[in-house]
Short mmCIF file of C-alpha atoms in Angstrom, two decimals:
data_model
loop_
_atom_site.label_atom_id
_atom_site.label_comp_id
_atom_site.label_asym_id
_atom_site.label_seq_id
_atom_site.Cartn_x
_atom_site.Cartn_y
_atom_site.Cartn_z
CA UNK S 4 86.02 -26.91 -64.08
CA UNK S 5 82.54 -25.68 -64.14
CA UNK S 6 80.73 -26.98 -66.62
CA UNK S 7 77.80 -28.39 -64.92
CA UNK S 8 77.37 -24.87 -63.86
CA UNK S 9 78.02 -23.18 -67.35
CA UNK S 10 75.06 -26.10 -68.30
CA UNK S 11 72.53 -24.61 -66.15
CA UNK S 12 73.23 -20.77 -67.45
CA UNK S 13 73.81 -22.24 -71.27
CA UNK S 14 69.92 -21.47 -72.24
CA UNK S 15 69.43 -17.71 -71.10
CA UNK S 16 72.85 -16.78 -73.17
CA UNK S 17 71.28 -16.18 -76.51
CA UNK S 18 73.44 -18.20 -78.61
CA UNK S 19 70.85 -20.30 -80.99
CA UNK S 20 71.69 -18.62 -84.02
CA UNK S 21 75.70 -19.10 -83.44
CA UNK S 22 74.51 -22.80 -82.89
CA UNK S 23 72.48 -23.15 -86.10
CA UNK S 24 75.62 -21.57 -88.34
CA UNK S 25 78.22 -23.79 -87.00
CA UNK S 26 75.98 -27.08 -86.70
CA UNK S 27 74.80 -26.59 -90.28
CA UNK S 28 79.04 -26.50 -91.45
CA UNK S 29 79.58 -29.69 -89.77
CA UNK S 30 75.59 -31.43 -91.33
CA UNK S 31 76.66 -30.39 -94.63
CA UNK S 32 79.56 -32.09 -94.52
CA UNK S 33 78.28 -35.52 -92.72
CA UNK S 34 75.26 -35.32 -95.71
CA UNK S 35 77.76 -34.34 -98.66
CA UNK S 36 79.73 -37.82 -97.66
CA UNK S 37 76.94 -39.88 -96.52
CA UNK S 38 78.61 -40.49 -93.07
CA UNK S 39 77.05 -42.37 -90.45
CA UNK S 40 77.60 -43.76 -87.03
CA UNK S 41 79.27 -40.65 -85.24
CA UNK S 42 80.37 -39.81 -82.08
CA UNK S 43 80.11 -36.47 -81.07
CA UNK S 44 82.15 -36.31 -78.24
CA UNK S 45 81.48 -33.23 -75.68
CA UNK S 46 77.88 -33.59 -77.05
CA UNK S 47 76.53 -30.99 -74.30
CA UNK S 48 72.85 -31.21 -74.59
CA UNK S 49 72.99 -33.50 -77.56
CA UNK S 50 71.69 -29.87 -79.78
CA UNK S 51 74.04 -31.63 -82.80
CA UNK S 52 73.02 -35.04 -81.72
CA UNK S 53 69.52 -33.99 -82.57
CA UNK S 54 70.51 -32.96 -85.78
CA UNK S 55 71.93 -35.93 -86.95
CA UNK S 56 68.88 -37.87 -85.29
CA UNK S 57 66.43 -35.61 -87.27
CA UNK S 58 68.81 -36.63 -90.52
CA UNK S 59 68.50 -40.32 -89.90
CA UNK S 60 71.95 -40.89 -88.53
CA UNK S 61 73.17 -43.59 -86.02
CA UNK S 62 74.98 -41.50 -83.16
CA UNK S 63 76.50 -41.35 -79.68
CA UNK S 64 77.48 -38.48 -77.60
CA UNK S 65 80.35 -38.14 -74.78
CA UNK S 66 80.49 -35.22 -72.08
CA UNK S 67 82.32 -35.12 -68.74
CA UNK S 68 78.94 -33.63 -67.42
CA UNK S 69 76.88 -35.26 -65.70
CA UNK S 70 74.15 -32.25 -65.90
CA UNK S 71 74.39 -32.47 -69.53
CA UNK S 72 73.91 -36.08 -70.32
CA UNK S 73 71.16 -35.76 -68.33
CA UNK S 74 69.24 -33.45 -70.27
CA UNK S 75 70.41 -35.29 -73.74
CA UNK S 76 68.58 -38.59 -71.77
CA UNK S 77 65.67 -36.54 -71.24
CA UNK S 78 65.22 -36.03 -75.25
CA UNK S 79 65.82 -39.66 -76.09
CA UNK S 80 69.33 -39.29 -77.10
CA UNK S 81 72.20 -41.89 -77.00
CA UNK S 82 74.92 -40.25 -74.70
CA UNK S 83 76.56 -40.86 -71.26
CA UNK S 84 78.91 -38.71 -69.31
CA UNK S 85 82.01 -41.15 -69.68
CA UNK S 86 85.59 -40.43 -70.44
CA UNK S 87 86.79 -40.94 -74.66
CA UNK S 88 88.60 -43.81 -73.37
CA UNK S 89 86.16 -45.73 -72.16
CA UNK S 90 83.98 -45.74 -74.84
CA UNK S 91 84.52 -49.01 -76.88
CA UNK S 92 82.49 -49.08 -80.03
CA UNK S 93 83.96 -47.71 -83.56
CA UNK S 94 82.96 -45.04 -85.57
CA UNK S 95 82.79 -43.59 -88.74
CA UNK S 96 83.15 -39.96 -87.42
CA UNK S 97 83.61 -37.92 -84.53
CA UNK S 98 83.02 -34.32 -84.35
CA UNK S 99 83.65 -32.39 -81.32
CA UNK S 100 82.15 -29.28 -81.89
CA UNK S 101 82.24 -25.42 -79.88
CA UNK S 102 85.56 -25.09 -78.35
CA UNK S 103 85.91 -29.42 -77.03
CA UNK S 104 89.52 -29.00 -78.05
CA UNK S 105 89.74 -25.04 -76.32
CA UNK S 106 89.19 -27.00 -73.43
CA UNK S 107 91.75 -28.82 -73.32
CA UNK S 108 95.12 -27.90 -72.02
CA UNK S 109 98.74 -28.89 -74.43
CA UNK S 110 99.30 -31.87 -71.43
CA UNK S 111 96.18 -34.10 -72.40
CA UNK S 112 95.50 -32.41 -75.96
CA UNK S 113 97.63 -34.76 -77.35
CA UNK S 114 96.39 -37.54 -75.44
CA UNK S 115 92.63 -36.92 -76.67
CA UNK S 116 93.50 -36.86 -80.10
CA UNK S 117 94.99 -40.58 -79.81
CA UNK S 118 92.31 -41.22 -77.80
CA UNK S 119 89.66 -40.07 -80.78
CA UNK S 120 91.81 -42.17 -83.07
CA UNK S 121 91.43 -45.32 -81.34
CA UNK S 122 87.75 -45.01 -81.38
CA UNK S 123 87.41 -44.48 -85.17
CA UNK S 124 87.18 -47.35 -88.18
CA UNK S 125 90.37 -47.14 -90.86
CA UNK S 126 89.41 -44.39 -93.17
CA UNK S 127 87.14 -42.38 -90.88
CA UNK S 128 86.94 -38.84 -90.58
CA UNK S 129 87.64 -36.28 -87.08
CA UNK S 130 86.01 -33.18 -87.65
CA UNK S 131 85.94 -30.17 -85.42
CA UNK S 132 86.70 -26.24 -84.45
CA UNK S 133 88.68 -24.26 -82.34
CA UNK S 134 88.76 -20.72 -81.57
CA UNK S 135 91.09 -18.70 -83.55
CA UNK S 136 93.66 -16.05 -81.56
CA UNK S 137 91.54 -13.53 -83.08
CA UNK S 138 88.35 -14.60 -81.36
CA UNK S 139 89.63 -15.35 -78.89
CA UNK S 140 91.48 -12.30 -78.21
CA UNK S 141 88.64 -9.95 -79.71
CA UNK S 142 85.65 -11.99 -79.23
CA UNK S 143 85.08 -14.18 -76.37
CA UNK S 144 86.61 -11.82 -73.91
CA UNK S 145 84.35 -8.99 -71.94
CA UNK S 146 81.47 -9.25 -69.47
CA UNK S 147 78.06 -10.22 -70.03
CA UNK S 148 75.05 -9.66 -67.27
CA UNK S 149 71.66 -11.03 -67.65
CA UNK S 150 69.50 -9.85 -64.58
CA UNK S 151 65.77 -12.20 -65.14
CA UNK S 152 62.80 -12.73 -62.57
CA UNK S 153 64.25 -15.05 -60.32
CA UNK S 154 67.59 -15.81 -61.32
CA UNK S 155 70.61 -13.14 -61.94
CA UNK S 156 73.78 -14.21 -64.22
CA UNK S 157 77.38 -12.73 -64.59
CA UNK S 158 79.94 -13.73 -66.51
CA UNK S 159 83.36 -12.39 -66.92
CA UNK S 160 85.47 -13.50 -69.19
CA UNK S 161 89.72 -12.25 -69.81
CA UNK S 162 92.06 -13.46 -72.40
CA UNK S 163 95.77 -13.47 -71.48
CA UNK S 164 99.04 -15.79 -71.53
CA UNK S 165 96.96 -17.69 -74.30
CA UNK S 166 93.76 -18.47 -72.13
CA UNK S 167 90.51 -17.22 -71.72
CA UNK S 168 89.08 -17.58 -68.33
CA UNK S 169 85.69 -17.42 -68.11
CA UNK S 170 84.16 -16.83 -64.56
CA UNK S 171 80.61 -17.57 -63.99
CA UNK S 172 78.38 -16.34 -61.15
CA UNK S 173 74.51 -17.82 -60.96
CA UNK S 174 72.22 -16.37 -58.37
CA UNK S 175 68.79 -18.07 -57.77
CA UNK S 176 65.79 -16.61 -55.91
CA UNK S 177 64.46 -18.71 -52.76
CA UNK S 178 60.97 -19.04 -51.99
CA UNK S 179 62.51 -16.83 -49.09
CA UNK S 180 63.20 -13.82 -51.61
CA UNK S 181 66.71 -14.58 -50.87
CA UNK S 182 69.11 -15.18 -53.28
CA UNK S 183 71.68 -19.18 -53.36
CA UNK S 184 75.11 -17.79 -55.01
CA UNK S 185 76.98 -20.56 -57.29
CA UNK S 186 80.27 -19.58 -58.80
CA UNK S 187 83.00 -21.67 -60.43
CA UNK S 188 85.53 -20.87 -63.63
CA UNK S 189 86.39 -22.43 -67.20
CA UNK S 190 89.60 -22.19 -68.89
CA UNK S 191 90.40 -22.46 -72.41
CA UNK S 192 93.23 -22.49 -74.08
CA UNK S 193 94.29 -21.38 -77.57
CA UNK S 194 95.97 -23.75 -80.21
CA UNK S 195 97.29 -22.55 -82.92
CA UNK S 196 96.83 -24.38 -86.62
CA UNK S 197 100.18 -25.38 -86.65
CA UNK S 198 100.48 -26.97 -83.44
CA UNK S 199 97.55 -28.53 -84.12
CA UNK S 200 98.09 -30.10 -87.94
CA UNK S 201 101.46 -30.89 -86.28
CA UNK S 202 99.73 -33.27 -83.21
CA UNK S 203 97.01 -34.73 -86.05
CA UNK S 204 99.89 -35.82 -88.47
CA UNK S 205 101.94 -37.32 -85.70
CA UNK S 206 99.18 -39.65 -84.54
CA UNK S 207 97.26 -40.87 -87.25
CA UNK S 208 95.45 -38.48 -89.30
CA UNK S 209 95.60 -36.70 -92.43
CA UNK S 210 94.49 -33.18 -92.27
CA UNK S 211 91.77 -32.38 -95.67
CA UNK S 212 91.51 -29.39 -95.66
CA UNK S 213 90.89 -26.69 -92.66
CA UNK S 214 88.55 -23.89 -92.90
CA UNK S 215 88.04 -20.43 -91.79
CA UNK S 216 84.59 -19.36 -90.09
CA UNK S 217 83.26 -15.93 -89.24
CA UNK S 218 80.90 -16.92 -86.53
CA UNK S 219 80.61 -13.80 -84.72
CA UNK S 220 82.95 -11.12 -86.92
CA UNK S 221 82.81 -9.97 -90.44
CA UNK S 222 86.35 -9.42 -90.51
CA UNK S 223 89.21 -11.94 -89.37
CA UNK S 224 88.24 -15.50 -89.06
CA UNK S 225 87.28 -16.30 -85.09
CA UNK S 226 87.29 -19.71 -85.64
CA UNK S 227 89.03 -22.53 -87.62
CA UNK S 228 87.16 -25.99 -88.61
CA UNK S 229 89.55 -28.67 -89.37
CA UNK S 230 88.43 -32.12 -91.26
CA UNK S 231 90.18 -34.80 -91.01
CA UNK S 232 91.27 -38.62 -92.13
CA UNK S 233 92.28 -41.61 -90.06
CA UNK S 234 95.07 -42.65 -91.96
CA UNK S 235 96.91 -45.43 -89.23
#
């Protein structure tokens, strides 16, 4: 999947203020209960991992890329590009924040969720969002092209069967004037509440309360932020 490619177009997409909004729902809610030592797993760049370090908070971030991590190393931040089961500490808290879950297809969701169990403390809380049909369906689809000084991006993105495939195309100018092409694709998947409260009841947790976010509409929510409890 191309994430280490998404990683190196991430910056020039614009999306700061989408950022800000949804890291400040998940702060809010690690302040409001005094939570600490969290795991943010599919950290990214480590922009919530900053957060929390800003805040004073003891935390560790997980992504599969290797492009990533790197970058969260290069601000001083705990993280390493390892697997969930691997990691073999205990938390208070994990969030997995922008889509972690979309990413994941029904054969493994289920997996990751005992997997996040495993590496929380009795009592401690899995927070994190997912895109809702609607934003998925009238929101993350279309094509975007950003055409800079040395460097031209295009992604298309189309929503059917329940997944959004997102197909990304980076071209980088050469001290030649010639342009390197680098193309790859990311699928996500939609899960709907009730398959999901169903999968976090059956292994372990307790759903609180789940809440709906305009991120990028005023009308329907576009995405869904559940909190919940480790209860076994």
């Amino acid at each position: 999947m191309g994430l280490d490619l998404y990683s190196k177009v991430e910056p020039f997409l614009d999306f700061e203020d989408e950022v800000y909004l949804l890291h400040k729902q998940f702060m809010e809610f690690v302040m409001v209960n005094e939570l600490d030592n969290i795991i943010d797993i599919g950290c990214g760049q480590g922009y919530f991992l900053e957060n929390l370090k800003i805040n004073g908070k003891k935390a560790f971030g997980t992504d599969l890329s290797v492009e990533q991590i790197k970058v969260c190393k290069a601000k001083g931040l705990d993280a390493k590009a390892i697997p969930l089961n691997e990691v073999e500490e205990k938390y208070n808290c994990a969030t997995a924040i922008f889509d972690v879950l979309n990413y994941m297809d029904k054969n493994y969701l289920e997996t990751f969720i005992k997997e996040t169990n495993l590496v929380l403390n009795q009592g401690g809380y899995f927070i994190f969002d997912v895109n809702s049909h609607f934003g998925f369906d009238n929101i993350a689809q279309g094509c975007i092209t950003i055409d800079l000084k040395d460097k031209f991006i295009a992604i298309d993105a189309l929503f059917e069967d329940n997944k959004l495939q997102t197909d990304i195309t980076l071209f980088n100018k050469q001290k030649s004037n010639l342009y390197s092409r680098e193309s790859d694709s990311i699928i996500q998947e939609y899960h709907s509440k009730e398959y999901l409260s169903k999968l976090l009841e059956t292994n372990g947790f307790k759903i609180q309360e789940i809440r709906e976010f305009n991120l990028h509409s005023e009308d329907d929510a576009d995405k869904y932020i559940f909190i919940c409890k480790k209860t076994n």
